[in-house]
CSV table of C-alpha atoms in Angstrom, one decimal:
chain,number,residue,atom,x,y,z
A,8,MET,CA,0.1,4.6,-10.7
A,9,THR,CA,0.5,4.0,-7.0
A,10,THR,CA,0.1,7.0,-4.9
A,11,ASP,CA,0.9,7.2,-1.2
A,12,PHE,CA,-1.4,8.5,1.5
A,13,LYS,CA,0.0,11.4,3.5
A,14,PRO,CA,0.1,10.3,7.2
A,15,THR,CA,-2.0,12.5,9.4
A,16,ALA,CA,-2.2,12.9,13.1
A,17,ARG,CA,-4.8,10.2,13.3
A,18,SER,CA,-3.6,7.9,10.5
A,19,ARG,CA,0.1,7.9,11.4
A,20,VAL,CA,1.3,4.6,13.0
A,21,LYS,CA,2.7,5.7,16.3
A,22,ARG,CA,4.8,2.7,17.1
A,23,LEU,CA,6.8,0.1,15.3
A,24,HIS,CA,7.3,2.3,12.2
A,25,LYS,CA,8.7,-0.6,10.2
A,26,ARG,CA,5.3,-2.2,10.3
A,27,ALA,CA,3.6,0.9,8.9
A,28,HIS,CA,2.6,1.4,5.3
A,29,TYR,CA,0.9,4.3,3.6
A,30,ASP,CA,0.9,3.2,0.0
A,31,ARG,CA,-2.3,2.6,-1.9
A,32,GLU,CA,-1.2,-0.7,-3.2
A,33,THR,CA,-0.6,-2.3,0.2
A,34,ILE,CA,-3.8,-0.8,1.7
A,35,TYR,CA,-6.0,-1.8,-1.3
A,36,ALA,CA,-4.5,-5.4,-1.1
A,37,ILE,CA,-5.5,-5.7,2.5
A,38,LEU,CA,-9.0,-4.3,1.8
A,39,ASP,CA,-9.4,-6.6,-1.2
A,40,ALA,CA,-8.4,-9.7,0.8
A,41,GLY,CA,-11.4,-9.5,3.1
A,42,PHE,CA,-15.0,-8.7,3.4
A,43,ILE,CA,-15.6,-8.0,7.1
A,44,CYS,CA,-14.5,-4.7,8.7
A,45,HIS,CA,-15.1,-3.2,12.1
A,46,VAL,CA,-16.6,0.3,11.9
A,47,GLY,CA,-15.9,2.7,14.8
A,48,TYR,CA,-18.0,5.7,15.6
A,49,ALA,CA,-18.9,7.7,18.7
A,50,ILE,CA,-22.3,8.7,19.8
A,51,ASP,CA,-22.2,11.4,22.5
A,52,GLY,CA,-18.7,10.4,23.2
A,53,GLN,CA,-19.5,6.7,23.6
A,54,PRO,CA,-17.5,4.6,21.1
A,55,TYR,CA,-19.1,1.7,19.2
A,56,VAL,CA,-17.4,-0.9,17.1
A,57,THR,CA,-19.7,-2.7,14.7
A,58,PRO,CA,-18.7,-5.6,12.4
A,59,THR,CA,-20.1,-5.4,9.0
A,60,ALA,CA,-19.4,-6.5,5.4
A,61,TYR,CA,-17.7,-4.0,3.1
A,62,TRP,CA,-16.4,-3.8,-0.4
A,63,ARG,CA,-14.1,-1.5,-2.3
A,64,GLU,CA,-14.8,0.2,-5.6
A,65,GLY,CA,-11.8,2.3,-6.8
A,66,ASP,CA,-10.9,4.8,-4.2
A,67,HIS,CA,-14.0,4.2,-2.1
A,68,VAL,CA,-15.2,1.6,0.4
A,69,TYR,CA,-18.9,0.8,0.8
A,70,TRP,CA,-20.9,-0.9,3.4
A,71,HIS,CA,-24.6,-1.4,3.8
A,72,GLY,CA,-27.4,-2.6,6.0
A,73,SER,CA,-30.9,-1.9,7.2
A,74,ALA,CA,-32.1,1.7,6.9
A,75,ALA,CA,-33.0,1.3,10.6
A,76,SER,CA,-29.4,0.4,11.7
A,77,ARG,CA,-28.1,2.6,14.5
A,78,MET,CA,-24.7,2.5,13.0
A,79,LEU,CA,-25.8,3.5,9.5
A,80,ARG,CA,-28.2,6.2,10.7
A,81,HIS,CA,-25.5,7.7,12.7
A,82,LEU,CA,-22.7,7.6,10.1
A,83,GLU,CA,-24.9,8.8,7.3
A,84,GLN,CA,-24.9,12.2,9.1
A,85,GLY,CA,-21.3,12.5,8.0
A,86,VAL,CA,-19.6,12.2,11.4
A,87,GLU,CA,-16.1,10.9,11.9
A,88,CYS,CA,-15.6,7.2,11.3
A,89,CYS,CA,-12.8,4.7,11.5
A,90,LEU,CA,-13.0,1.6,9.5
A,91,THR,CA,-10.5,-1.2,10.3
A,92,VAL,CA,-9.9,-4.5,8.4
A,93,THR,CA,-7.7,-7.1,10.0
A,94,HIS,CA,-6.3,-10.4,8.7
A,95,LEU,CA,-4.5,-12.7,11.1
A,96,ASP,CA,-1.7,-14.8,9.5
A,97,GLY,CA,0.0,-16.5,12.4
A,98,LEU,CA,0.7,-17.1,16.0
A,99,VAL,CA,4.3,-16.2,16.7
A,100,LEU,CA,5.6,-18.3,19.6
A,101,ALA,CA,9.0,-17.0,20.7
A,102,ARG,CA,11.6,-18.0,23.2
A,103,SER,CA,10.4,-15.4,25.7
A,104,GLY,CA,6.9,-14.3,26.6
A,105,PHE,CA,7.8,-10.8,25.7
A,106,HIS,CA,8.5,-11.6,22.0
A,107,HIS,CA,5.3,-13.6,21.5
A,108,SER,CA,3.5,-11.9,18.8
A,109,LEU,CA,1.1,-12.2,15.8
A,110,ASP,CA,1.7,-12.0,12.1
A,111,TYR,CA,-1.1,-9.9,10.6
A,112,ARG,CA,-2.2,-7.4,8.1
A,113,SER,CA,-4.5,-4.6,9.0
A,114,ALA,CA,-5.7,-1.4,7.4
A,115,MET,CA,-7.3,1.6,9.1
A,116,LEU,CA,-9.3,4.2,7.2
A,117,PHE,CA,-10.4,7.5,8.5
A,118,GLY,CA,-13.1,9.8,7.1
A,119,ARG,CA,-16.7,10.6,6.9
A,120,ALA,CA,-19.2,8.4,5.2
A,121,HIS,CA,-21.9,9.6,2.7
A,122,LYS,CA,-25.1,7.9,1.9
A,123,VAL,CA,-25.7,6.6,-1.7
A,124,SER,CA,-29.1,8.1,-2.1
A,125,ASP,CA,-30.0,7.8,-5.8
A,126,PRO,CA,-31.9,4.5,-6.1
A,127,ASP,CA,-30.2,3.5,-9.4
A,128,ALA,CA,-26.8,4.2,-7.9
A,129,LYS,CA,-27.7,2.3,-4.8
A,130,ARG,CA,-28.9,-0.7,-6.7
A,131,ALA,CA,-25.7,-0.7,-8.8
A,132,LYS,CA,-23.6,-0.7,-5.6
A,133,LEU,CA,-25.5,-3.7,-4.2
A,134,GLU,CA,-25.1,-5.5,-7.5
A,135,ASN,CA,-21.4,-4.9,-7.3
A,136,PHE,CA,-21.4,-6.2,-3.7
A,137,VAL,CA,-23.2,-9.4,-4.5
A,138,ASN,CA,-21.1,-10.0,-7.6
A,139,ARG,CA,-17.9,-9.4,-5.6
A,140,ILE,CA,-18.9,-12.3,-3.3
A,141,ALA,CA,-19.9,-14.6,-6.2
A,142,ALA,CA,-19.1,-13.4,-9.7
A,143,GLY,CA,-22.2,-12.9,-11.9
A,144,ARG,CA,-24.6,-13.9,-9.2
A,145,TRP,CA,-26.8,-10.8,-9.3
A,146,ASP,CA,-28.4,-11.3,-12.7
A,147,GLY,CA,-29.6,-14.8,-11.7
A,148,LEU,CA,-31.4,-13.6,-8.6
A,149,ARG,CA,-35.0,-12.6,-8.1
A,150,PRO,CA,-34.7,-8.9,-8.8
A,151,MET,CA,-34.6,-6.4,-5.9
A,152,ASN,CA,-37.9,-4.6,-5.5
A,153,LYS,CA,-38.5,-1.0,-4.5
A,154,LYS,CA,-39.4,-1.8,-0.9
A,155,GLU,CA,-36.2,-3.7,-0.4
A,156,LEU,CA,-34.2,-1.0,-2.0
A,157,LYS,CA,-35.8,1.6,0.2
A,158,ALA,CA,-35.2,-0.6,3.3
A,159,THR,CA,-31.5,-0.7,2.5
A,160,THR,CA,-28.9,2.0,3.2
A,161,VAL,CA,-25.6,2.0,1.4
A,162,LEU,CA,-22.8,4.1,2.7
A,163,GLY,CA,-19.6,5.0,1.0
A,164,MET,CA,-16.4,6.6,2.2
A,165,GLU,CA,-13.5,7.9,0.1
A,166,ILE,CA,-10.2,6.2,1.0
A,167,ALA,CA,-8.3,9.4,1.5
A,168,GLU,CA,-6.7,9.0,4.9
A,169,ALA,CA,-5.4,5.5,5.6
A,170,SER,CA,-2.6,3.4,7.0
A,171,ALA,CA,-1.7,-0.2,7.2
A,172,LYS,CA,0.2,-2.3,9.6
A,173,VAL,CA,1.8,-5.5,8.5
A,174,ARG,CA,3.8,-7.9,10.5
A,175,ALA,CA,5.2,-10.9,8.7
A,176,ALA,CA,8.5,-11.4,10.5
A,177,GLY,CA,7.8,-14.7,12.3
A,178,VAL,CA,9.9,-15.2,15.3
A,179,VAL,CA,12.2,-12.3,16.3
A,180,ASP,CA,14.0,-13.1,19.6
A,181,ASP,CA,16.7,-11.4,21.6
A,182,GLU,CA,20.0,-12.5,20.1
A,183,ALA,CA,21.1,-14.2,23.4
A,184,ASP,CA,17.9,-16.3,23.5
A,185,TYR,CA,18.6,-18.2,20.3
A,186,ALA,CA,21.0,-20.4,22.1
A,187,LEU,CA,18.4,-21.6,24.5
A,188,PRO,CA,16.8,-25.0,24.0
A,189,ILE,CA,13.3,-23.5,23.8
A,190,TRP,CA,11.1,-24.3,20.9
A,191,ALA,CA,10.0,-21.3,18.8
A,192,GLY,CA,8.0,-21.1,15.6
A,193,VAL,CA,4.9,-19.9,13.9
A,194,VAL,CA,1.5,-21.4,13.8
A,195,PRO,CA,0.0,-20.3,10.5
A,196,VAL,CA,-3.6,-19.1,10.7
A,197,ARG,CA,-6.0,-18.5,7.9
A,198,MET,CA,-9.7,-18.3,7.0
A,199,VAL,CA,-11.1,-21.0,4.8
A,200,ALA,CA,-14.3,-21.6,2.9
A,201,GLY,CA,-15.7,-25.1,2.9
A,202,PRO,CA,-17.8,-26.7,0.1
A,203,ALA,CA,-21.1,-24.9,-0.4
A,204,ARG,CA,-24.1,-26.5,1.3
A,205,ASP,CA,-27.3,-26.6,-0.7
A,206,ASP,CA,-30.3,-25.0,0.9
A,207,GLY,CA,-32.8,-27.7,1.9
A,208,ARG,CA,-35.6,-26.2,-0.2
A,209,LEU,CA,-34.0,-25.9,-3.6
A,210,ALA,CA,-36.6,-26.1,-6.4
A,211,PRO,CA,-36.3,-29.4,-8.3
A,212,GLY,CA,-33.6,-29.4,-10.9
A,213,THR,CA,-31.7,-26.4,-9.5
A,214,ARG,CA,-28.0,-26.8,-10.1
A,215,ARG,CA,-25.2,-25.3,-8.0
A,216,PRO,CA,-23.5,-22.6,-10.1
A,217,ALA,CA,-19.8,-22.5,-10.5
A,218,HIS,CA,-19.6,-19.1,-8.7
A,219,VAL,CA,-20.1,-20.8,-5.3
A,220,GLU,CA,-16.7,-22.5,-5.6
A,221,GLY,CA,-13.5,-20.7,-5.0
A,222,PHE,CA,-13.5,-17.7,-2.6
A,223,ALA,CA,-9.8,-16.9,-2.7
A,224,HIS,CA,-10.8,-13.4,-3.9
A,225,LEU,CA,-12.4,-12.8,-0.5
A,226,GLY,CA,-9.3,-14.0,1.3
A,227,LEU,CA,-10.8,-17.5,1.9
A,228,ALA,CA,-8.5,-20.4,1.1
A,229,PRO,CA,-10.2,-23.6,0.0
A,230,GLU,CA,-10.7,-26.0,2.9
B,5,MET,CA,-25.0,-20.1,37.7
B,6,THR,CA,-25.6,-18.2,34.5
B,7,THR,CA,-26.7,-14.6,35.0
B,8,ASP,CA,-28.0,-12.4,32.3
B,9,PHE,CA,-26.7,-8.9,31.6
B,10,LYS,CA,-29.2,-6.2,31.8
B,11,PRO,CA,-29.5,-4.5,28.4
B,12,THR,CA,-28.6,-0.8,28.6
B,13,ALA,CA,-29.1,2.0,26.1
B,14,ARG,CA,-25.8,1.2,24.5
B,15,SER,CA,-25.7,-2.6,24.8
B,16,ARG,CA,-29.3,-3.3,23.7
B,17,VAL,CA,-29.4,-4.7,20.2
B,18,LYS,CA,-31.5,-2.3,18.3
B,19,ARG,CA,-32.6,-4.5,15.4
B,20,LEU,CA,-33.3,-8.1,14.7
B,21,HIS,CA,-34.0,-8.9,18.3
B,22,LYS,CA,-34.1,-12.6,17.7
B,23,ARG,CA,-30.4,-12.4,17.1
B,24,ALA,CA,-29.7,-10.7,20.4
B,25,HIS,CA,-28.4,-12.5,23.5
B,26,TYR,CA,-27.6,-11.1,26.9
B,27,ASP,CA,-26.7,-14.2,28.8
B,28,ARG,CA,-23.3,-14.7,30.2
B,29,GLU,CA,-23.0,-18.2,28.8
B,30,THR,CA,-23.5,-17.1,25.2
B,31,ILE,CA,-21.2,-14.1,25.5
B,32,TYR,CA,-18.4,-16.0,27.3
B,33,ALA,CA,-18.6,-18.7,24.7
B,34,ILE,CA,-18.1,-16.1,21.9
B,35,LEU,CA,-15.2,-14.5,23.8
B,36,ASP,CA,-13.6,-17.9,24.5
B,37,ALA,CA,-13.8,-18.9,20.9
B,38,GLY,CA,-11.4,-16.3,19.7
B,39,PHE,CA,-8.3,-14.2,20.6
B,40,ILE,CA,-8.5,-11.1,18.4
B,41,CYS,CA,-10.9,-8.3,19.3
B,42,HIS,CA,-11.4,-4.8,17.9
B,43,VAL,CA,-11.2,-2.1,20.6
B,44,GLY,CA,-13.0,1.2,20.0
B,45,TYR,CA,-12.2,4.5,21.7
B,46,ALA,CA,-12.6,8.1,20.9
B,47,ILE,CA,-9.9,10.8,21.3
B,48,ASP,CA,-11.3,14.3,21.0
B,49,GLY,CA,-14.4,12.8,19.4
B,50,GLN,CA,-12.4,10.9,16.7
B,51,PRO,CA,-13.1,7.2,16.8
B,52,TYR,CA,-10.4,4.7,16.5
B,53,VAL,CA,-10.7,0.9,16.1
B,54,THR,CA,-7.6,-1.1,17.0
B,55,PRO,CA,-7.3,-4.8,16.6
B,56,THR,CA,-5.5,-6.6,19.4
B,57,ALA,CA,-5.3,-9.9,21.2
B,58,TYR,CA,-7.4,-10.4,24.3
B,59,TRP,CA,-8.2,-13.1,26.8
B,60,ARG,CA,-10.9,-13.7,29.4
B,61,GLU,CA,-10.4,-14.5,33.1
B,62,GLY,CA,-13.6,-14.9,34.9
B,63,ASP,CA,-15.8,-11.8,34.6
B,64,HIS,CA,-13.0,-9.7,33.1
B,65,VAL,CA,-11.3,-9.4,29.7
B,66,TYR,CA,-7.7,-8.4,29.4
B,67,TRP,CA,-5.5,-7.1,26.6
B,68,HIS,CA,-2.0,-5.8,26.5
B,69,GLY,CA,0.7,-4.1,24.5
B,70,SER,CA,3.5,-1.7,24.6
B,71,ALA,CA,3.4,0.9,27.3
B,72,ALA,CA,3.9,3.4,24.5
B,73,SER,CA,0.7,2.3,22.6
B,74,ARG,CA,-1.7,5.2,21.9
B,75,MET,CA,-4.6,2.9,22.4
B,76,LEU,CA,-3.5,1.6,25.8
B,77,ARG,CA,-2.3,5.0,27.1
B,78,HIS,CA,-5.7,6.5,26.2
B,79,LEU,CA,-7.8,3.6,27.6
B,80,GLU,CA,-5.8,3.3,30.9
B,81,GLN,CA,-7.2,6.7,31.8
B,82,GLY,CA,-10.5,5.0,32.2
B,83,VAL,CA,-12.4,6.4,29.3
B,84,GLU,CA,-15.3,4.7,27.6
B,85,CYS,CA,-14.4,1.7,25.6
B,86,CYS,CA,-16.2,-0.7,23.3
B,87,LEU,CA,-14.6,-4.1,22.7
B,88,THR,CA,-16.0,-6.3,19.9
B,89,VAL,CA,-15.3,-9.9,19.0
B,90,THR,CA,-16.6,-11.3,15.7
B,91,HIS,CA,-16.5,-14.8,14.4
B,92,LEU,CA,-17.7,-15.4,10.8
B,93,ASP,CA,-19.4,-18.7,10.2
B,94,GLY,CA,-20.8,-18.6,6.7
B,95,LEU,CA,-21.7,-16.7,3.5
B,96,VAL,CA,-25.4,-17.0,3.1
B,97,LEU,CA,-26.4,-16.9,-0.6
B,98,ALA,CA,-30.1,-16.5,-0.9
B,99,ARG,CA,-32.5,-16.4,-3.9
B,100,SER,CA,-32.7,-12.6,-3.8
B,101,GLY,CA,-30.0,-10.0,-3.2
B,102,PHE,CA,-31.9,-8.6,-0.3
B,103,HIS,CA,-31.7,-11.9,1.7
B,104,HIS,CA,-28.0,-12.5,1.2
B,105,SER,CA,-26.5,-12.5,4.6
B,106,LEU,CA,-23.8,-13.8,6.9
B,107,ASP,CA,-23.9,-16.4,9.6
B,108,TYR,CA,-21.8,-15.0,12.5
B,109,ARG,CA,-21.3,-14.7,16.2
B,110,SER,CA,-20.3,-11.4,17.7
B,111,ALA,CA,-20.1,-10.0,21.2
B,112,MET,CA,-19.9,-6.3,22.2
B,113,LEU,CA,-18.6,-5.2,25.6
B,114,PHE,CA,-18.9,-1.7,27.0
B,115,GLY,CA,-17.1,-0.3,29.9
B,116,ARG,CA,-13.9,1.4,31.1
B,117,ALA,CA,-10.6,-0.3,31.3
B,118,HIS,CA,-8.3,-0.3,34.2
B,119,LYS,CA,-4.5,-0.8,34.2
B,120,VAL,CA,-3.1,-3.8,36.0
B,121,SER,CA,-0.3,-1.9,37.8
B,122,ASP,CA,1.1,-4.3,40.4
B,123,PRO,CA,4.1,-6.0,38.7
B,124,ASP,CA,3.3,-9.5,40.1
B,125,ALA,CA,-0.3,-9.2,39.1
B,126,LYS,CA,0.7,-8.0,35.6
B,127,ARG,CA,3.2,-10.9,35.3
B,128,ALA,CA,0.5,-13.4,36.3
B,129,LYS,CA,-1.9,-12.0,33.7
B,130,LEU,CA,0.7,-12.3,31.0
B,131,GLU,CA,1.4,-15.9,32.1
B,132,ASN,CA,-2.3,-16.7,31.8
B,133,PHE,CA,-2.3,-15.1,28.3
B,134,VAL,CA,0.6,-17.1,27.0
B,135,ASN,CA,-0.7,-20.3,28.6
B,136,ARG,CA,-4.1,-19.7,27.1
B,137,ILE,CA,-2.5,-19.7,23.7
B,138,ALA,CA,-0.4,-22.8,24.4
B,139,ALA,CA,-1.1,-24.6,27.6
B,140,GLY,CA,1.9,-24.7,30.0
B,141,ARG,CA,4.2,-22.8,27.7
B,142,TRP,CA,5.1,-20.0,30.1
B,143,ASP,CA,7.2,-22.1,32.5
B,144,GLY,CA,9.4,-23.2,29.6
B,145,LEU,CA,10.2,-19.8,28.4
B,146,ARG,CA,13.2,-17.5,29.1
B,147,PRO,CA,11.7,-15.6,32.1
B,148,MET,CA,10.3,-12.1,31.7
B,149,ASN,CA,12.7,-9.5,33.0
B,150,LYS,CA,11.9,-6.2,34.8
B,151,LYS,CA,12.6,-4.1,31.7
B,152,GLU,CA,10.1,-6.1,29.6
B,153,LEU,CA,7.5,-6.1,32.4
B,154,LYS,CA,7.8,-2.3,32.7
B,155,ALA,CA,7.6,-1.9,28.9
B,156,THR,CA,4.3,-3.8,28.9
B,157,THR,CA,0.9,-2.5,29.8
B,158,VAL,CA,-2.0,-4.8,30.7
B,159,LEU,CA,-5.5,-3.5,30.7
B,160,GLY,CA,-8.5,-5.2,32.2
B,161,MET,CA,-12.2,-4.5,31.8
B,162,GLU,CA,-15.0,-6.0,33.8
B,163,ILE,CA,-17.6,-7.7,31.7
B,164,ALA,CA,-20.6,-5.9,33.1
B,165,GLU,CA,-22.4,-4.5,30.1
B,166,ALA,CA,-22.5,-6.7,27.1
B,167,SER,CA,-24.5,-8.2,24.3
B,168,ALA,CA,-24.1,-10.7,21.6
B,169,LYS,CA,-25.5,-11.1,18.2
B,170,VAL,CA,-25.7,-14.5,16.6
B,171,ARG,CA,-27.1,-15.5,13.2
B,172,ALA,CA,-27.0,-19.2,12.4
B,173,ALA,CA,-30.1,-19.4,10.3
B,174,GLY,CA,-28.6,-20.2,6.9
B,175,VAL,CA,-30.8,-19.2,4.0
B,176,VAL,CA,-34.1,-17.4,4.9
B,177,ASP,CA,-35.9,-16.4,1.7
B,178,ASP,CA,-39.3,-14.9,1.0
B,179,GLU,CA,-41.8,-17.7,0.9
B,180,ALA,CA,-42.7,-17.1,-2.8
B,181,ASP,CA,-39.0,-17.3,-3.8
B,182,TYR,CA,-38.5,-20.9,-2.8
B,183,ALA,CA,-40.3,-22.0,-5.9
B,184,LEU,CA,-37.8,-20.2,-8.1
B,185,PRO,CA,-35.1,-22.2,-9.9
B,186,ILE,CA,-32.3,-20.2,-8.2
B,187,TRP,CA,-29.6,-21.9,-6.3
B,188,ALA,CA,-29.3,-20.9,-2.6
B,189,GLY,CA,-27.1,-22.2,0.1
B,190,VAL,CA,-24.4,-21.5,2.6
B,191,VAL,CA,-20.6,-21.4,2.2
B,192,PRO,CA,-19.2,-22.3,5.6
B,193,VAL,CA,-16.3,-20.2,6.7
B,194,ARG,CA,-13.9,-20.8,9.5
B,195,MET,CA,-10.4,-20.0,10.8
B,196,VAL,CA,-7.9,-22.8,10.8
B,197,ALA,CA,-4.4,-23.3,12.2
B,198,GLY,CA,-1.9,-25.1,10.1
B,199,PRO,CA,0.9,-27.2,11.3
B,200,ALA,CA,3.5,-25.3,13.4
B,201,ARG,CA,6.6,-24.2,11.5
B,202,ASP,CA,9.9,-24.4,13.4
B,203,ASP,CA,11.9,-21.2,13.6
B,204,GLY,CA,15.0,-21.5,11.5
B,205,ARG,CA,17.3,-20.9,14.4
B,206,LEU,CA,16.3,-23.6,16.9
B,207,ALA,CA,19.1,-24.7,19.2
B,208,PRO,CA,20.2,-28.2,18.3
B,209,GLY,CA,18.1,-31.0,19.7
B,210,THR,CA,15.1,-28.6,20.5
B,211,ARG,CA,11.9,-30.6,20.2
B,212,ARG,CA,8.5,-29.2,19.2
B,213,PRO,CA,6.3,-29.4,22.3
B,214,ALA,CA,2.8,-30.9,22.2
B,215,HIS,CA,1.3,-27.6,23.1
B,216,VAL,CA,1.8,-26.2,19.6
B,217,GLU,CA,-0.7,-28.7,18.1
B,218,GLY,CA,-4.4,-28.2,18.5
B,219,PHE,CA,-5.8,-24.7,18.7
B,220,ALA,CA,-9.5,-25.5,18.9
B,221,HIS,CA,-9.6,-23.7,22.2
B,222,LEU,CA,-8.8,-20.5,20.3
B,223,GLY,CA,-11.5,-21.1,17.7
B,224,LEU,CA,-9.0,-22.5,15.2
B,225,ALA,CA,-9.9,-25.7,13.5
B,226,PRO,CA,-7.1,-28.0,12.4
B,227,GLU,CA,-6.2,-27.4,8.8
């Protein structure tokens, strides 16, 4: 049941329409292939761009941090927000400088965030976040206490106005340039996760759980 | 001759002061270890966050794109801008949910962009950009023509107001939690460049140049 987003004045991709996507499937796939976004907001007209971890649950994205965070304290007021996720896939080296490019996937969401205020709901969101990083990890952790929960703000935003831009074309040169003896090609780029490193202070006998291997669900290829 | 940036109301890191850096050396190192930034700007109060390639020359950063780009057309007016570069280094899995974290390096620049209008200066900037990606590549390319140069906008911004945030601490747990039999550690994360892939339409006899191997200067480890 894929539904498309209706492009709005702010979400419509202005240029290179063939790179634009407004369907939920494409946008969710981009969101689900990463875990760092860049959140944009303006305070008294001054734009800020803050990198932060995010996760998606259904038709919402969530992010969190210290209750003292300037970004979170501003956004919890329900002001306009832009949340962008970008994955780089390749350096495109063409036969002319002009056609040098990047292959990438990016999603841009617009809306207003809301604070998850109910303590149980907030705890459930954080549980989902940790378990998204490493499946089943939450239940094995030292439980979150009231002070920690109070010190943490969780924001959510409905994914209601969104667009994606995807370039996966590789080299696209001017027709006449293909005859030139100039090397062109793509350098593939990706994010990888290396083998987990044990903390130096593990309690004796503590074993590394299976959930710290394999992070493809976060868009991280094995190294 | 490292000089520090003076923290301002907008560039001062509000929380976790031990992660904050205002020295040029740290900030330049973060800028020079990447090539994708997220540019923030506000149009009629609506924030936008656009991913784009950037490069540094001395005490300026530059970025470019189509002269028709909404982002560039807005910023060339000299409005306030925030340019953020983020490198993710590791997933930090602690003994409590609260202390889960990320190791990362990020830099945030504030200022107003200016357009590089002089055609020769603009061409020189684009040459520097291409050569930063792959050393010496520009001179071997089909030369840029006037139409392409006209269709391209290059913006620059002085690096005058900036801060960095760096976390490289790995696991930091509550002292009492170290005794618990809970696995903790770091999953290292990095961006890698794979072997270059030849374009399918190379002219006969075209060899792959040495400059498409080794992208450590862009923060890309070999795969």
